mmCIF file of N, CA and C in Angstrom:
data_model
loop_
_atom_site.group_PDB
_atom_site.id
_atom_site.type_symbol
_atom_site.label_atom_id
_atom_site.label_comp_id
_atom_site.label_asym_id
_atom_site.label_seq_id
_atom_site.Cartn_x
_atom_site.Cartn_y
_atom_site.Cartn_z
ATOM 1 N N MET A 18 104.136 47.824 73.613
ATOM 2 C CA MET A 18 104.087 48.542 72.765
ATOM 3 C C MET A 18 103.697 50.347 72.544
ATOM 4 N N LYS A 19 103.642 50.522 73.921
ATOM 5 C CA LYS A 19 103.456 52.358 73.940
ATOM 6 C C LYS A 19 104.631 52.767 73.592
ATOM 7 N N THR A 20 105.972 51.767 74.475
ATOM 8 C CA THR A 20 107.042 52.554 74.331
ATOM 9 C C THR A 20 107.541 52.898 72.491
ATOM 10 N N ILE A 21 107.106 51.723 72.062
ATOM 11 C CA ILE A 21 108.098 51.815 70.301
ATOM 12 C C ILE A 21 106.951 53.002 69.941
ATOM 13 N N LEU A 22 105.775 53.343 69.904
ATOM 14 C CA LEU A 22 105.057 54.508 70.023
ATOM 15 C C LEU A 22 106.004 55.618 70.240
ATOM 16 N N LYS A 23 106.198 55.550 71.904
ATOM 17 C CA LYS A 23 106.700 56.945 72.433
ATOM 18 C C LYS A 23 108.421 57.155 71.802
ATOM 19 N N ILE A 24 108.976 56.312 71.190
ATOM 20 C CA ILE A 24 110.294 55.643 70.532
ATOM 21 C C ILE A 24 110.265 56.982 69.051
ATOM 22 N N ASN A 25 109.335 55.682 68.406
ATOM 23 C CA ASN A 25 109.501 56.704 67.412
ATOM 24 C C ASN A 25 108.953 58.175 67.091
ATOM 25 N N LYS A 26 107.905 58.466 68.179
ATOM 26 C CA LYS A 26 107.284 60.006 68.163
ATOM 27 C C LYS A 26 108.192 60.807 68.503
ATOM 28 N N GLY A 27 109.570 60.545 69.624
ATOM 29 C CA GLY A 27 110.266 61.329 70.095
ATOM 30 C C GLY A 27 111.730 61.444 68.992
ATOM 31 N N VAL A 28 111.687 60.594 68.166
ATOM 32 C CA VAL A 28 112.805 60.184 66.980
ATOM 33 C C VAL A 28 111.877 61.158 65.474
ATOM 34 N N PHE A 29 110.775 60.828 65.676
ATOM 35 C CA PHE A 29 110.012 61.372 64.307
ATOM 36 C C PHE A 29 109.891 62.669 64.450
ATOM 37 N N TYR A 30 110.046 63.336 65.701
ATOM 38 C CA TYR A 30 109.403 65.111 65.481
ATOM 39 C C TYR A 30 111.441 65.964 65.523
ATOM 40 N N ALA A 31 112.116 65.069 66.674
ATOM 41 C CA ALA A 31 113.711 65.064 66.544
ATOM 42 C C ALA A 31 114.328 65.263 64.704
ATOM 43 N N THR A 32 113.624 64.118 64.258
ATOM 44 C CA THR A 32 114.020 64.380 62.598
ATOM 45 C C THR A 32 113.359 65.843 62.296
ATOM 46 N N LEU A 33 111.877 65.650 62.283
ATOM 47 C CA LEU A 33 111.516 67.073 61.980
ATOM 48 C C LEU A 33 112.211 68.423 62.144
ATOM 49 N N ALA A 34 112.439 68.590 63.650
ATOM 50 C CA ALA A 34 113.313 69.674 64.219
ATOM 51 C C ALA A 34 114.266 69.892 63.190
ATOM 52 N N LEU A 35 115.864 68.590 63.188
ATOM 53 C CA LEU A 35 116.704 68.541 62.476
ATOM 54 C C LEU A 35 116.312 68.598 61.144
ATOM 55 N N MET A 36 114.911 68.776 60.632
ATOM 56 C CA MET A 36 115.229 69.151 58.997
ATOM 57 C C MET A 36 115.204 70.494 58.701
ATOM 58 N N LEU A 37 115.072 71.378 59.924
ATOM 59 C CA LEU A 37 115.496 73.133 59.122
ATOM 60 C C LEU A 37 117.320 73.400 59.251
ATOM 61 N N THR A 38 117.857 72.324 59.495
ATOM 62 C CA THR A 38 119.475 72.498 59.072
ATOM 63 C C THR A 38 119.608 71.527 57.740
ATOM 64 N N PHE A 39 120.546 72.137 57.271
ATOM 65 C CA PHE A 39 120.685 71.146 56.176
ATOM 66 C C PHE A 39 121.553 69.551 56.137
ATOM 67 N N TYR A 40 122.293 69.413 57.430
ATOM 68 C CA TYR A 40 123.067 68.724 57.545
ATOM 69 C C TYR A 40 122.524 67.220 58.029
ATOM 70 N N GLY A 41 121.978 68.433 59.798
ATOM 71 C CA GLY A 41 121.474 67.746 60.304
ATOM 72 C C GLY A 41 119.590 66.962 60.180
ATOM 73 N N GLY A 42 118.823 66.762 58.872
ATOM 74 C CA GLY A 42 117.748 66.370 58.599
ATOM 75 C C GLY A 42 118.256 65.024 57.570
ATOM 76 N N PRO A 43 119.136 64.849 57.010
ATOM 77 C CA PRO A 43 119.657 63.716 56.083
ATOM 78 C C PRO A 43 120.449 62.990 57.635
ATOM 79 N N VAL A 44 120.853 62.994 58.528
ATOM 80 C CA VAL A 44 121.491 62.565 59.654
ATOM 81 C C VAL A 44 120.143 62.005 60.093
ATOM 82 N N GLY A 45 118.983 62.799 60.427
ATOM 83 C CA GLY A 45 118.161 62.557 61.392
ATOM 84 C C GLY A 45 116.904 60.966 60.934
ATOM 85 N N LEU A 46 116.739 61.557 59.524
ATOM 86 C CA LEU A 46 116.203 60.200 58.207
ATOM 87 C C LEU A 46 116.985 59.062 58.218
ATOM 88 N N ILE A 47 118.098 59.030 58.128
ATOM 89 C CA ILE A 47 119.076 57.789 58.744
ATOM 90 C C ILE A 47 118.566 56.885 59.857
ATOM 91 N N VAL A 48 118.770 58.075 60.718
ATOM 92 C CA VAL A 48 117.905 57.345 62.788
ATOM 93 C C VAL A 48 116.943 57.122 62.821
ATOM 94 N N LEU A 49 116.079 57.534 62.483
ATOM 95 C CA LEU A 49 114.384 57.700 61.728
ATOM 96 C C LEU A 49 113.872 56.180 60.805
ATOM 97 N N GLY A 50 114.434 56.177 59.921
ATOM 98 C CA GLY A 50 114.291 55.111 59.326
ATOM 99 C C GLY A 50 114.982 54.014 59.787
ATOM 100 N N PHE A 51 116.047 54.006 60.496
ATOM 101 C CA PHE A 51 116.614 52.272 61.518
ATOM 102 C C PHE A 51 115.476 51.820 62.130
ATOM 103 N N VAL A 52 114.693 53.506 62.749
ATOM 104 C CA VAL A 52 113.718 52.949 64.109
ATOM 105 C C VAL A 52 112.516 51.985 63.696
ATOM 106 N N GLN A 53 112.618 52.710 61.853
ATOM 107 C CA GLN A 53 110.611 52.428 62.085
ATOM 108 C C GLN A 53 111.391 51.486 60.930
ATOM 109 N N ILE A 54 112.223 50.796 60.841
ATOM 110 C CA ILE A 54 111.957 49.801 59.922
ATOM 111 C C ILE A 54 112.205 48.460 60.812
ATOM 112 N N VAL A 55 112.962 48.794 62.116
ATOM 113 C CA VAL A 55 113.061 47.527 63.260
ATOM 114 C C VAL A 55 111.741 47.739 63.803
ATOM 115 N N SER A 56 110.927 48.790 64.127
ATOM 116 C CA SER A 56 109.597 48.696 65.069
ATOM 117 C C SER A 56 109.097 48.299 63.764
ATOM 118 N N ALA A 57 108.780 48.141 62.424
ATOM 119 C CA ALA A 57 108.251 47.639 61.264
ATOM 120 C C ALA A 57 108.386 46.241 61.411
ATOM 121 N N PHE A 58 109.194 45.364 61.332
ATOM 122 C CA PHE A 58 109.281 44.049 61.824
ATOM 123 C C PHE A 58 108.481 43.621 63.139
ATOM 124 N N PHE A 59 108.713 44.399 64.612
ATOM 125 C CA PHE A 59 108.445 43.636 65.504
ATOM 126 C C PHE A 59 107.129 44.185 64.937
ATOM 127 N N LEU A 60 106.775 45.177 64.265
ATOM 128 C CA LEU A 60 104.714 45.241 64.262
ATOM 129 C C LEU A 60 104.418 43.937 63.738
ATOM 130 N N THR A 61 104.971 43.632 62.478
ATOM 131 C CA THR A 61 104.500 42.611 61.218
ATOM 132 C C THR A 61 104.546 41.510 62.296
ATOM 133 N N ALA A 62 105.844 41.469 62.781
ATOM 134 C CA ALA A 62 105.796 40.048 63.368
ATOM 135 C C ALA A 62 104.764 39.443 64.426
ATOM 136 N N HIS A 63 104.027 40.252 64.945
ATOM 137 C CA HIS A 63 102.962 40.718 65.967
ATOM 138 C C HIS A 63 101.741 40.540 66.177
ATOM 139 N N LEU A 64 101.251 41.140 64.634
ATOM 140 C CA LEU A 64 99.519 42.147 64.514
ATOM 141 C C LEU A 64 99.968 41.810 63.051
ATOM 142 N N TYR A 65 100.240 41.136 61.802
ATOM 143 C CA TYR A 65 100.173 41.197 60.781
ATOM 144 C C TYR A 65 98.401 39.652 61.163
ATOM 145 N N THR A 66 98.673 38.919 61.797
ATOM 146 C CA THR A 66 98.033 38.272 61.804
ATOM 147 C C THR A 66 97.082 37.822 62.498
ATOM 148 N N GLN A 67 96.662 39.079 63.295
ATOM 149 C CA GLN A 67 95.618 39.552 64.358
ATOM 150 C C GLN A 67 94.668 40.275 63.702
ATOM 151 N N SER A 68 95.115 40.884 62.777
ATOM 152 C CA SER A 68 93.967 41.654 62.375
ATOM 153 C C SER A 68 93.824 42.517 60.603
ATOM 154 N N ASN A 69 92.894 42.143 60.211
ATOM 155 C CA ASN A 69 93.259 42.977 58.563
ATOM 156 C C ASN A 69 93.903 44.091 58.633
ATOM 157 N N LYS A 70 93.151 44.673 59.606
ATOM 158 C CA LYS A 70 94.054 46.424 59.386
ATOM 159 C C LYS A 70 95.177 46.307 59.216
ATOM 160 N N ALA A 71 95.804 45.939 60.113
ATOM 161 C CA ALA A 71 97.172 46.021 60.662
ATOM 162 C C ALA A 71 97.565 45.491 59.674
ATOM 163 N N LYS A 72 97.159 44.233 58.720
ATOM 164 C CA LYS A 72 98.054 43.121 57.628
ATOM 165 C C LYS A 72 97.618 43.968 56.376
ATOM 166 N N LYS A 73 96.167 45.013 55.947
ATOM 167 C CA LYS A 73 96.256 46.104 55.074
ATOM 168 C C LYS A 73 97.276 47.237 55.165
ATOM 169 N N TYR A 74 97.569 47.778 56.544
ATOM 170 C CA TYR A 74 98.530 48.762 56.297
ATOM 171 C C TYR A 74 99.975 48.836 56.120
ATOM 172 N N LEU A 75 100.204 47.242 57.093
ATOM 173 C CA LEU A 75 101.394 46.852 57.343
ATOM 174 C C LEU A 75 102.001 46.690 55.948
ATOM 175 N N THR A 76 101.426 45.903 54.680
ATOM 176 C CA THR A 76 101.737 45.483 53.150
ATOM 177 C C THR A 76 101.711 47.115 52.593
ATOM 178 N N ILE A 77 100.756 48.183 52.671
ATOM 179 C CA ILE A 77 101.009 49.263 51.893
ATOM 180 C C ILE A 77 103.132 50.012 52.529
ATOM 181 N N TYR A 78 102.989 49.701 54.028
ATOM 182 C CA TYR A 78 104.053 50.196 54.248
ATOM 183 C C TYR A 78 105.352 49.573 53.946
ATOM 184 N N TRP A 79 105.305 48.225 53.463
ATOM 185 C CA TRP A 79 106.341 47.600 53.061
ATOM 186 C C TRP A 79 106.947 47.859 51.230
ATOM 187 N N ILE A 80 105.064 47.726 51.366
ATOM 188 C CA ILE A 80 105.688 48.431 49.128
ATOM 189 C C ILE A 80 106.126 49.515 49.619
ATOM 190 N N LEU A 81 105.610 50.688 49.939
ATOM 191 C CA LEU A 81 106.142 51.869 49.758
ATOM 192 C C LEU A 81 107.618 52.190 50.401
ATOM 193 N N VAL A 82 108.311 51.376 51.049
ATOM 194 C CA VAL A 82 109.686 50.895 51.462
ATOM 195 C C VAL A 82 110.660 50.636 50.188
ATOM 196 N N ILE A 83 109.855 49.607 49.734
ATOM 197 C CA ILE A 83 110.295 49.145 48.240
ATOM 198 C C ILE A 83 110.757 49.856 47.275
ATOM 199 N N ILE A 84 109.626 50.711 47.454
ATOM 200 C CA ILE A 84 109.439 51.884 46.286
ATOM 201 C C ILE A 84 110.436 52.963 46.705
ATOM 202 N N GLU A 85 110.206 53.473 48.016
ATOM 203 C CA GLU A 85 111.198 54.277 48.154
ATOM 204 C C GLU A 85 112.534 54.049 48.091
ATOM 205 N N THR A 86 112.881 52.979 48.351
ATOM 206 C CA THR A 86 114.231 52.160 47.843
ATOM 207 C C THR A 86 115.507 52.074 46.790
ATOM 208 N N LEU A 87 113.659 51.679 45.564
ATOM 209 C CA LEU A 87 114.758 51.848 44.550
ATOM 210 C C LEU A 87 114.366 53.319 44.115
ATOM 211 N N ILE A 88 113.666 54.323 44.708
ATOM 212 C CA ILE A 88 113.726 55.857 43.988
ATOM 213 C C ILE A 88 115.708 56.524 44.555
ATOM 214 N N LEU A 89 115.836 56.488 45.718
ATOM 215 C CA LEU A 89 117.285 55.758 45.952
ATOM 216 C C LEU A 89 118.132 55.475 45.610
ATOM 217 N N PHE A 90 117.750 54.186 44.983
ATOM 218 C CA PHE A 90 119.362 53.478 44.376
ATOM 219 C C PHE A 90 119.626 54.452 43.271
ATOM 220 N N LEU A 91 118.445 54.334 42.628
ATOM 221 C CA LEU A 91 118.729 55.086 41.091
ATOM 222 C C LEU A 91 118.898 56.255 41.250
ATOM 223 N N THR A 92 118.854 57.009 42.234
ATOM 224 C CA THR A 92 118.797 58.951 42.116
ATOM 225 C C THR A 92 120.362 58.085 42.310
ATOM 226 N N PHE A 93 121.151 57.633 43.330
ATOM 227 C CA PHE A 93 122.373 57.210 43.219
ATOM 228 C C PHE A 93 123.060 57.097 42.803
ATOM 229 N N LYS A 94 122.315 55.654 42.199
ATOM 230 C CA LYS A 94 123.358 55.523 40.942
ATOM 231 C C LYS A 94 123.776 55.936 40.024
ATOM 232 N N TYR A 95 122.889 56.947 39.516
ATOM 233 C CA TYR A 95 122.933 57.968 38.475
ATOM 234 C C TYR A 95 123.598 58.756 38.764
ATOM 235 N N ARG A 96 123.821 58.891 39.639
ATOM 236 C CA ARG A 96 124.385 60.578 40.597
ATOM 237 C C ARG A 96 124.226 61.991 40.168
ATOM 238 N N PHE A 97 122.781 61.578 40.185
ATOM 239 C CA PHE A 97 122.164 62.993 40.003
ATOM 240 C C PHE A 97 121.580 63.518 38.713
ATOM 241 N N ALA A 98 122.348 62.743 37.616
ATOM 242 C CA ALA A 98 122.968 63.057 36.254
ATOM 243 C C ALA A 98 122.250 63.307 35.551
ATOM 244 N N VAL A 99 120.388 62.643 36.088
ATOM 245 C CA VAL A 99 119.452 62.463 35.191
ATOM 246 C C VAL A 99 118.475 64.216 35.320
ATOM 247 N N ILE A 100 118.469 64.454 36.839
ATOM 248 C CA ILE A 100 117.650 65.304 36.842
ATOM 249 C C ILE A 100 119.080 66.446 37.457
ATOM 250 N N ASP A 101 118.375 67.302 37.656
ATOM 251 C CA ASP A 101 119.167 68.336 38.553
ATOM 252 C C ASP A 101 119.342 68.400 39.788
ATOM 253 N N PHE A 102 120.476 69.107 40.702
ATOM 254 C CA PHE A 102 121.009 68.686 41.993
ATOM 255 C C PHE A 102 119.406 69.077 42.767
ATOM 256 N N GLU A 103 119.138 69.918 42.412
ATOM 257 C CA GLU A 103 118.120 70.399 44.061
ATOM 258 C C GLU A 103 116.661 69.434 43.814
ATOM 259 N N THR A 104 116.488 68.978 42.400
ATOM 260 C CA THR A 104 115.048 68.007 42.759
ATOM 261 C C THR A 104 115.827 67.011 43.290
ATOM 262 N N SER A 105 117.102 66.391 42.817
ATOM 263 C CA SER A 105 117.219 64.964 43.624
ATOM 264 C C SER A 105 117.680 65.165 44.977
ATOM 265 N N CYS A 106 117.863 66.566 45.095
ATOM 266 C CA CYS A 106 117.684 66.736 46.868
ATOM 267 C C CYS A 106 116.397 67.045 47.410
ATOM 268 N N VAL A 107 115.268 67.073 47.092
ATOM 269 C CA VAL A 107 114.064 66.774 47.302
ATOM 270 C C VAL A 107 113.735 65.776 47.404
ATOM 271 N N ILE A 108 113.534 64.978 46.345
ATOM 272 C CA ILE A 108 113.313 63.410 46.175
ATOM 273 C C ILE A 108 114.096 62.526 47.337
ATOM 274 N N VAL A 109 115.287 62.552 47.700
ATOM 275 C CA VAL A 109 116.181 62.543 48.355
ATOM 276 C C VAL A 109 115.574 62.228 49.893
ATOM 277 N N LEU A 110 115.337 63.204 50.100
ATOM 278 C CA LEU A 110 114.728 63.841 51.668
ATOM 279 C C LEU A 110 113.313 63.978 51.902
ATOM 280 N N VAL A 111 112.546 64.289 51.114
ATOM 281 C CA VAL A 111 110.951 63.987 50.764
ATOM 282 C C VAL A 111 110.467 62.696 51.036
ATOM 283 N N THR A 112 110.884 62.044 49.982
ATOM 284 C CA THR A 112 110.304 60.653 49.807
ATOM 285 C C THR A 112 110.313 60.132 51.687
ATOM 286 N N PRO A 113 111.804 59.972 51.472
ATOM 287 C CA PRO A 113 111.801 59.199 53.069
ATOM 288 C C PRO A 113 110.750 59.399 54.088
ATOM 289 N N LEU A 114 110.605 61.245 54.193
ATOM 290 C CA LEU A 114 109.998 62.081 55.075
ATOM 291 C C LEU A 114 108.397 61.322 55.067
ATOM 292 N N ILE A 115 108.038 61.129 53.829
ATOM 293 C CA ILE A 115 106.810 60.861 53.631
ATOM 294 C C ILE A 115 106.271 59.643 53.727
ATOM 295 N N VAL A 116 107.276 58.859 53.808
ATOM 296 C CA VAL A 116 106.773 57.018 54.049
ATOM 297 C C VAL A 116 107.392 57.276 55.935
ATOM 298 N N ALA A 117 108.040 58.151 56.281
ATOM 299 C CA ALA A 117 108.259 58.037 57.344
ATOM 300 C C ALA A 117 106.638 58.492 58.310
ATOM 301 N N THR A 118 106.072 59.375 57.870
ATOM 302 C CA THR A 118 105.298 59.932 58.320
ATOM 303 C C THR A 118 104.142 58.794 58.681
ATOM 304 N N TYR A 119 103.520 57.811 57.192
ATOM 305 C CA TYR A 119 102.483 56.918 56.910
ATOM 306 C C TYR A 119 102.921 56.485 58.034
ATOM 307 N N PHE A 120 104.250 55.745 58.097
ATOM 308 C CA PHE A 120 104.162 54.523 59.615
ATOM 309 C C PHE A 120 104.091 54.858 60.945
ATOM 310 N N PHE A 121 104.375 56.528 60.893
ATOM 311 C CA PHE A 121 104.051 57.312 62.382
ATOM 312 C C PHE A 121 102.681 57.119 62.372
ATOM 313 N N ILE A 122 101.742 57.251 61.096
ATOM 314 C CA ILE A 122 99.762 57.419 61.854
ATOM 315 C C ILE A 122 99.498 56.163 61.781
ATOM 316 N N ILE A 123 100.035 54.921 61.145
ATOM 317 C CA ILE A 123 99.858 53.879 61.288
ATOM 318 C C ILE A 123 99.937 52.937 62.214
ATOM 319 N N LEU A 124 101.041 53.239 62.753
ATOM 320 C CA LEU A 124 101.791 52.779 64.146
ATOM 321 C C LEU A 124 101.010 53.263 65.485
ATOM 322 N N THR A 125 100.200 55.117 65.277
ATOM 323 C CA THR A 125 99.542 55.007 66.272
ATOM 324 C C THR A 125 98.121 54.974 66.208
ATOM 325 N N LYS A 126 97.517 54.344 64.709
ATOM 326 C CA LYS A 126 96.207 53.872 64.743
ATOM 327 C C LYS A 126 96.642 51.881 65.164
ATOM 328 N N LEU A 127 97.580 51.318 64.715
ATOM 329 C CA LEU A 127 97.774 49.739 65.274
ATOM 330 C C LEU A 127 97.573 49.837 67.087
ATOM 331 N N ILE A 128 98.498 50.529 67.269
ATOM 332 C CA ILE A 128 99.005 50.549 68.998
ATOM 333 C C ILE A 128 97.337 51.046 69.512
ATOM 334 N N LYS A 129 96.678 51.763 69.124
ATOM 335 C CA LYS A 129 95.675 51.568 69.584
ATOM 336 C C LYS A 129 94.306 50.686 69.511
ATOM 337 N N GLU A 130 94.482 50.320 68.724
ATOM 338 C CA GLU A 130 93.558 49.074 67.889
ATOM 339 C C GLU A 130 94.051 47.446 68.928
ATOM 340 N N TYR A 131 95.287 47.662 68.780
ATOM 341 C CA TYR A 131 96.133 46.509 69.622
ATOM 342 C C TYR A 131 95.375 46.383 71.223
ATOM 343 N N GLU A 132 95.272 47.925 71.858
ATOM 344 C CA GLU A 132 94.893 48.195 73.104
ATOM 345 C C GLU A 132 93.423 47.659 73.389
ATOM 346 N N ASN A 133 93.325 48.309 72.232
ATOM 347 C CA ASN A 133 91.449 47.830 72.614
ATOM 348 C C ASN A 133 90.981 46.248 72.337
ATOM 349 N N ILE A 134 92.197 45.631 71.588
ATOM 350 C CA ILE A 134 92.087 44.017 72.175
ATOM 351 C C ILE A 134 91.998 43.861 72.741
ATOM 352 N N ASN A 135 92.844 43.921 73.980
ATOM 353 C CA ASN A 135 93.611 43.154 74.713
ATOM 354 C C ASN A 135 93.286 43.824 76.114
ATOM 355 N N LYS A 136 92.553 44.291 75.842
ATOM 356 C CA LYS A 136 91.833 45.597 77.456
ATOM 357 C C LYS A 136 90.529 44.653 78.186
ATOM 358 N N PRO A 137 91.658 43.950 79.320
ATOM 359 C CA PRO A 137 90.359 43.393 80.006
ATOM 360 C C PRO A 137 88.825 44.248 80.603
ATOM 361 N N TYR A 138 87.645 43.033 80.001
ATOM 362 C CA TYR A 138 86.523 43.478 79.780
ATOM 363 C C TYR A 138 86.550 43.654 81.542
ATOM 364 N N ALA A 139 85.789 45.108 82.138
ATOM 365 C CA ALA A 139 85.315 44.804 83.355
ATOM 366 C C ALA A 139 84.090 45.048 83.485
ATOM 367 N N SER A 140 84.348 43.540 84.735
ATOM 368 C CA SER A 140 82.613 43.140 85.164
ATOM 369 C C SER A 140 82.185 43.983 85.821
ATOM 370 N N LEU A 141 80.896 44.396 85.856
ATOM 371 C CA LEU A 141 79.901 44.805 86.814
ATOM 372 C C LEU A 141 79.950 43.815 87.903
#
């Protein structure tokens, strides 16, 4: 589980650094999205039934992913015609970053909870 956190942390911070460049940000978001979706599938498979907190956090995450996907789909479908180009770029770059930040936060919380649950008790 700590490996998942380390990978996500590295890719997350690398994406934040790449957001400073025009072309690096979207590429970083694609890689970050892939890593986080794979991590979310793993967490959903392993922690969804073990904890009510994990169930709540992951349900909210998947709802956000669906909403984000719909927003991006509609933005690209209408070819930025409904709103101006700058607003479209902000939507395309900011919504995935918000969802990625939420996932990074819940991943940290869930792994801490998982480690506390599975810690062996020391006997005196």
